[in-house]
Short mmCIF file of C-alpha atoms in Angstrom, two decimals:
data_model
loop_
_atom_site.label_atom_id
_atom_site.label_comp_id
_atom_site.label_asym_id
_atom_site.label_seq_id
_atom_site.Cartn_x
_atom_site.Cartn_y
_atom_site.Cartn_z
CA MET A 136 175.67 -167.45 50.24
CA PRO A 137 175.96 -166.57 53.94
CA PRO A 138 174.38 -163.26 55.03
CA THR A 139 176.67 -160.24 54.98
CA PRO A 140 177.70 -159.27 58.51
CA ARG A 141 176.72 -155.86 59.82
CA PRO A 142 179.56 -153.30 59.83
CA GLU A 143 181.16 -153.22 63.29
CA ALA A 144 181.82 -149.51 62.93
CA THR A 145 178.22 -148.67 62.09
CA PRO A 146 177.07 -145.96 64.47
CA ARG A 147 173.53 -145.92 65.71
CA PRO A 148 173.12 -142.42 67.16
CA GLU A 149 169.47 -143.10 67.88
CA ALA A 150 170.40 -146.14 69.97
CA ARG A 151 172.71 -144.23 72.30
CA PRO A 152 171.55 -144.03 75.93
CA GLY A 153 168.75 -141.55 76.33
CA ARG A 154 167.98 -141.28 72.62
CA ALA A 155 165.27 -143.30 70.95
CA ARG A 156 164.88 -143.32 67.20
CA PRO A 157 161.64 -141.65 66.13
CA ALA A 158 159.08 -144.04 64.65
CA GLY A 159 159.50 -144.43 60.93
CA ARG A 160 162.93 -142.79 60.85
CA PRO A 161 165.52 -145.04 59.17
CA ALA A 162 168.87 -145.67 60.82
CA ALA A 163 171.59 -143.51 59.31
CA ARG A 164 174.10 -145.27 57.11
CA PRO A 165 177.69 -145.13 58.38
CA VAL A 166 180.14 -142.79 56.67
CA VAL A 167 183.49 -143.98 55.32
CA LEU A 168 186.20 -141.58 54.15
CA VAL A 169 188.76 -143.08 51.77
CA THR A 170 191.95 -141.18 50.91
CA GLY A 171 193.88 -141.91 47.73
CA ALA A 172 190.54 -142.86 46.17
CA SER A 173 191.36 -141.74 42.64
CA SER A 174 193.46 -144.83 41.86
CA GLY A 175 195.02 -148.06 43.11
CA ILE A 176 194.04 -149.48 46.48
CA GLY A 177 191.95 -146.45 47.42
CA GLU A 178 189.86 -146.71 44.26
CA ALA A 179 189.31 -150.44 44.84
CA VAL A 180 188.32 -149.77 48.46
CA ALA A 181 185.77 -147.22 47.28
CA ASP A 182 184.30 -149.76 44.87
CA ARG A 183 184.12 -152.43 47.58
CA PHE A 184 182.30 -150.26 50.10
CA ALA A 185 179.96 -149.03 47.37
CA ALA A 186 179.16 -152.64 46.46
CA ASP A 187 178.21 -153.27 50.10
CA GLY A 188 175.43 -150.72 49.69
CA ARG A 189 175.21 -149.71 53.35
CA TRP A 190 177.76 -146.90 53.46
CA ARG A 191 177.87 -143.24 52.58
CA LEU A 192 181.18 -142.64 50.80
CA LEU A 193 183.49 -139.65 50.94
CA LEU A 194 186.43 -139.89 48.56
CA GLY A 195 189.63 -137.89 48.89
CA GLY A 196 192.21 -137.59 46.12
CA ARG A 197 194.42 -135.23 44.13
CA ASP A 198 193.42 -136.14 40.57
CA GLU A 199 190.17 -134.24 40.17
CA GLU A 200 189.13 -135.90 36.91
CA ARG A 201 189.79 -139.47 38.06
CA LEU A 202 188.23 -138.73 41.44
CA ALA A 203 185.06 -137.50 39.74
CA THR A 204 184.92 -140.72 37.72
CA VAL A 205 185.22 -142.89 40.84
CA ALA A 206 182.67 -140.75 42.67
CA GLY A 207 180.22 -141.01 39.79
CA ARG A 208 180.59 -144.78 39.67
CA THR A 209 180.29 -145.34 43.42
CA GLY A 210 177.89 -142.56 44.38
CA GLY A 211 180.49 -141.09 46.72
CA GLY A 212 181.22 -137.46 47.45
CA ALA A 213 184.43 -136.23 45.82
CA LEU A 214 186.71 -134.17 48.06
CA ARG A 215 189.79 -132.99 46.18
CA ALA A 216 192.72 -132.75 48.58
CA ASP A 217 196.50 -132.52 48.40
CA LEU A 218 197.76 -134.23 51.54
CA ALA A 219 201.31 -133.02 50.95
CA GLU A 220 200.35 -129.84 52.84
CA ARG A 221 198.85 -129.71 56.32
CA ALA A 222 196.31 -127.21 55.02
CA GLY A 223 195.12 -129.86 52.56
CA VAL A 224 194.71 -132.40 55.34
CA GLU A 225 192.81 -129.93 57.50
CA ARG A 226 190.58 -128.95 54.59
CA LEU A 227 189.76 -132.59 53.83
CA ALA A 228 188.78 -133.31 57.44
CA ALA A 229 186.71 -130.14 57.71
CA GLU A 230 184.87 -130.75 54.43
CA ALA A 231 184.15 -134.37 55.37
CA LEU A 232 182.67 -133.40 58.74
CA GLU A 233 180.77 -130.48 57.24
CA ARG A 234 179.24 -132.62 54.52
CA GLU A 235 178.21 -135.64 56.59
CA GLY A 236 178.47 -134.49 60.20
CA ARG A 237 180.76 -137.36 61.14
CA VAL A 238 183.21 -139.95 59.81
CA ASP A 239 182.68 -143.46 61.15
CA THR A 240 185.49 -145.18 59.28
CA LEU A 241 188.66 -143.63 57.90
CA VAL A 242 190.60 -145.66 55.32
CA ALA A 243 193.95 -143.89 54.90
CA SER A 244 195.29 -145.39 51.68
CA ALA A 245 197.05 -142.42 50.08
CA GLY A 246 200.80 -142.87 49.85
CA ILE A 247 203.85 -142.98 47.60
CA GLY A 248 207.04 -145.00 47.25
CA TRP A 249 210.66 -144.60 46.27
CA ALA A 250 213.16 -147.31 45.45
CA GLY A 251 216.94 -147.24 45.27
CA PRO A 252 219.98 -147.14 47.54
CA PHE A 253 219.37 -144.86 50.51
CA ILE A 254 222.73 -143.10 50.03
CA ARG A 255 221.46 -141.87 46.65
CA MET A 256 218.03 -140.76 47.81
CA PRO A 257 217.39 -137.03 47.31
CA ALA A 258 216.48 -135.04 50.40
CA ASP A 259 213.19 -133.82 48.92
CA ALA A 260 212.17 -137.42 48.20
CA VAL A 261 212.78 -138.30 51.86
CA ASP A 262 210.64 -135.38 53.00
CA ARG A 263 207.85 -136.18 50.55
CA LEU A 264 207.60 -139.83 51.61
CA ILE A 265 207.52 -138.97 55.30
CA THR A 266 204.96 -136.20 54.73
CA LEU A 267 202.52 -138.23 52.64
CA ASN A 268 202.93 -141.66 54.21
CA VAL A 269 203.15 -140.66 57.88
CA THR A 270 202.60 -137.00 58.71
CA SER A 271 199.39 -136.59 56.70
CA VAL A 272 197.95 -139.80 58.20
CA VAL A 273 198.77 -138.75 61.76
CA HIS A 274 197.21 -135.31 61.26
CA LEU A 275 194.09 -136.71 59.58
CA VAL A 276 193.58 -139.16 62.43
CA ARG A 277 194.20 -136.33 64.92
CA LEU A 278 191.38 -134.37 63.33
CA LEU A 279 188.85 -137.19 62.96
CA LEU A 280 189.48 -139.38 66.01
CA PRO A 281 188.00 -137.00 68.63
CA GLN A 282 184.48 -137.20 67.17
CA MET A 283 184.74 -141.00 66.97
CA ALA A 284 185.86 -141.17 70.61
CA GLU A 285 183.10 -138.79 71.69
CA ARG A 286 180.43 -140.93 70.04
CA GLY A 287 182.11 -144.11 71.25
CA VAL A 288 182.24 -145.84 67.86
CA GLY A 289 184.46 -145.81 64.79
CA ARG A 290 187.45 -147.36 63.08
CA VAL A 291 190.71 -146.07 61.66
CA VAL A 292 192.23 -148.18 58.88
CA MET A 293 195.76 -147.50 57.71
CA ILE A 294 197.26 -149.13 54.63
CA GLY A 295 200.68 -150.26 55.73
CA SER A 296 203.05 -152.65 54.01
CA MET A 297 204.96 -155.83 54.66
CA ALA A 298 208.01 -153.62 54.13
CA GLY A 299 207.15 -151.80 57.34
CA ARG A 300 207.05 -155.08 59.25
CA VAL A 301 210.33 -156.65 58.16
CA GLY A 302 212.23 -154.01 56.15
CA VAL A 303 213.13 -154.20 52.47
CA ARG A 304 216.40 -153.60 50.66
CA ASN A 305 216.51 -150.36 48.63
CA GLU A 306 213.28 -149.12 50.22
CA ALA A 307 214.62 -147.93 53.57
CA VAL A 308 212.60 -144.74 53.92
CA TYR A 309 209.41 -146.24 52.50
CA ALA A 310 209.74 -149.16 54.94
CA ALA A 311 210.37 -146.71 57.78
CA THR A 312 207.19 -144.77 56.99
CA LYS A 313 205.11 -147.93 57.00
CA GLY A 314 206.77 -149.17 60.18
CA ALA A 315 205.85 -145.87 61.82
CA LEU A 316 202.18 -146.57 61.10
CA LEU A 317 202.43 -149.88 63.00
CA ALA A 318 203.81 -148.15 66.11
CA PHE A 319 201.23 -145.37 65.77
CA ALA A 320 198.41 -147.91 65.54
CA ASP A 321 199.55 -149.87 68.59
CA SER A 322 199.87 -146.70 70.64
CA LEU A 323 196.36 -145.61 69.66
CA ARG A 324 194.98 -149.02 70.62
CA TYR A 325 196.36 -148.62 74.13
CA GLU A 326 194.75 -145.19 74.44
CA LEU A 327 191.42 -146.39 73.03
CA ALA A 328 191.19 -149.53 75.15
CA GLY A 329 187.72 -149.91 76.59
CA THR A 330 186.08 -147.93 73.79
CA ARG A 331 184.40 -149.14 70.62
CA VAL A 332 186.88 -147.26 68.45
CA GLY A 333 189.22 -149.67 66.67
CA VAL A 334 192.44 -149.37 64.71
CA THR A 335 193.40 -151.59 61.79
CA VAL A 336 196.63 -151.82 59.81
CA VAL A 337 196.47 -153.71 56.53
CA LEU A 338 199.86 -155.09 55.48
CA PRO A 339 200.00 -156.10 51.82
CA GLY A 340 203.00 -157.40 50.00
CA ALA A 341 203.30 -156.22 46.39
CA VAL A 342 200.07 -154.92 44.89
CA ASP A 343 199.40 -154.61 41.16
CA THR A 344 198.80 -150.86 40.97
CA PRO A 345 200.50 -147.84 39.31
CA PHE A 346 202.53 -147.51 42.54
CA PHE A 347 205.65 -149.11 41.01
CA THR A 348 205.46 -147.02 37.85
CA ARG A 349 205.15 -143.83 39.86
CA ARG A 350 208.09 -144.64 42.09
CA GLY A 351 210.23 -145.08 38.95
CA VAL A 352 211.33 -148.70 39.53
CA PRO A 353 209.26 -151.68 38.36
CA TYR A 354 208.57 -154.63 40.63
CA HIS A 355 211.23 -157.24 39.90
CA ARG A 356 210.97 -159.89 42.62
CA ARG A 357 209.70 -163.35 41.76
CA HIS A 358 208.08 -163.76 45.16
CA PRO A 359 205.70 -162.72 46.47
CA ARG A 360 203.67 -162.22 43.33
CA PRO A 361 201.65 -158.99 43.25
CA VAL A 362 198.03 -159.26 44.35
CA SER A 363 195.20 -157.24 42.87
CA PRO A 364 194.00 -154.04 44.56
CA GLU A 365 190.55 -155.62 44.69
CA ARG A 366 191.92 -158.37 46.91
CA VAL A 367 193.33 -155.78 49.29
CA ALA A 368 190.01 -153.92 49.24
CA ASP A 369 188.18 -157.10 50.21
CA VAL A 370 190.49 -157.47 53.21
CA VAL A 371 189.96 -153.83 54.20
CA TRP A 372 186.19 -154.24 54.07
CA ASP A 373 186.33 -157.50 56.02
CA ALA A 374 188.59 -155.95 58.67
CA VAL A 375 186.12 -153.10 59.18
CA VAL A 376 183.11 -155.41 59.32
CA ARG A 377 184.76 -157.87 61.71
CA GLY A 378 186.74 -155.37 63.75
CA ARG A 379 190.15 -156.89 62.98
CA ASP A 380 193.50 -155.31 63.85
CA ASP A 381 196.63 -156.22 61.83
CA VAL A 382 195.86 -158.21 58.67
CA PHE A 383 198.23 -159.45 55.96
CA VAL A 384 197.53 -159.68 52.23
CA PRO A 385 197.97 -162.45 51.28
CA SER A 386 197.47 -164.01 54.70
CA TRP A 387 200.54 -166.29 54.43
CA LEU A 388 202.76 -163.20 54.82
CA GLY A 389 201.95 -163.42 58.52
CA MET A 390 204.31 -166.41 58.68
CA PRO A 391 207.53 -164.55 57.68
CA ALA A 392 206.41 -161.66 59.88
CA ARG A 393 206.23 -164.00 62.88
CA LEU A 394 209.56 -165.56 61.89
CA HIS A 395 211.13 -162.10 61.83
CA GLY A 396 209.82 -161.44 65.31
CA ALA A 397 210.86 -164.80 66.75
CA VAL A 398 214.32 -165.21 65.19
CA PRO A 399 215.32 -161.88 63.63
CA GLY A 400 218.93 -162.88 63.07
CA PHE A 401 217.94 -165.95 61.04
CA PHE A 402 215.37 -163.95 59.08
CA ARG A 403 217.89 -161.24 58.19
CA ALA A 404 220.43 -163.83 57.08
CA MET A 405 217.85 -165.38 54.73
CA ALA A 406 216.75 -161.97 53.47
CA LYS A 407 220.33 -161.00 52.65
CA ARG A 408 220.87 -164.26 50.84
CA PHE A 409 217.65 -164.44 48.84
CA GLY A 410 216.73 -160.75 48.66
#
């Protein structure tokens, strides 16, 4: 088995110019904060980073009981937070920084869905999707990015969706929220150019999690087949370690994404025909 690569986002405060690590003092392990860690992709991401063994974990989530279970299994610190309110986002960021002093990698995986014709979508469902999938992510990054930029190292990982790249019938607002993350990520990359702070967007297709049950409509498409949350978590971990930007899960989804960009009219015609 090849040796595991060292995390790209691992800070080495003692190695910064003008600071030598005292003899015998071990290098601090990097800190990763995972939102939505009480279930689904977030829970799988927590397990994957815990298996790596070189990270200090902070786990954000709403379900206190499930979050405690994940924290107990992974050795992470449980931070109960409701990201539907800005106060909850601010509290999560403050508690994370107070507990560990810094966050080296943020994995923003909390989010919700809604499926059905847009003309029948309730107004409060629109607001809730935008708040949880976009607004809370933007505010959390706003609160954590400055300390990454000041130290000159870090990574922001956002869990997007293939829906945000190409659009999906009957998921207009969900797709819009995930598309917003792509534009947000690109804009941040321009601002962070020349630094060692990176931005990653992970774009899965369907993932076998409680997401579809919670949105009220089961997954019904024959293709693509849902992948496991553990597979997504592996990609998240690999993207952090290797410093990758946009990554698709499974990787072949990059092909229709490129087709959509190159010949959007043809892609839309096929999507209308085959759904």
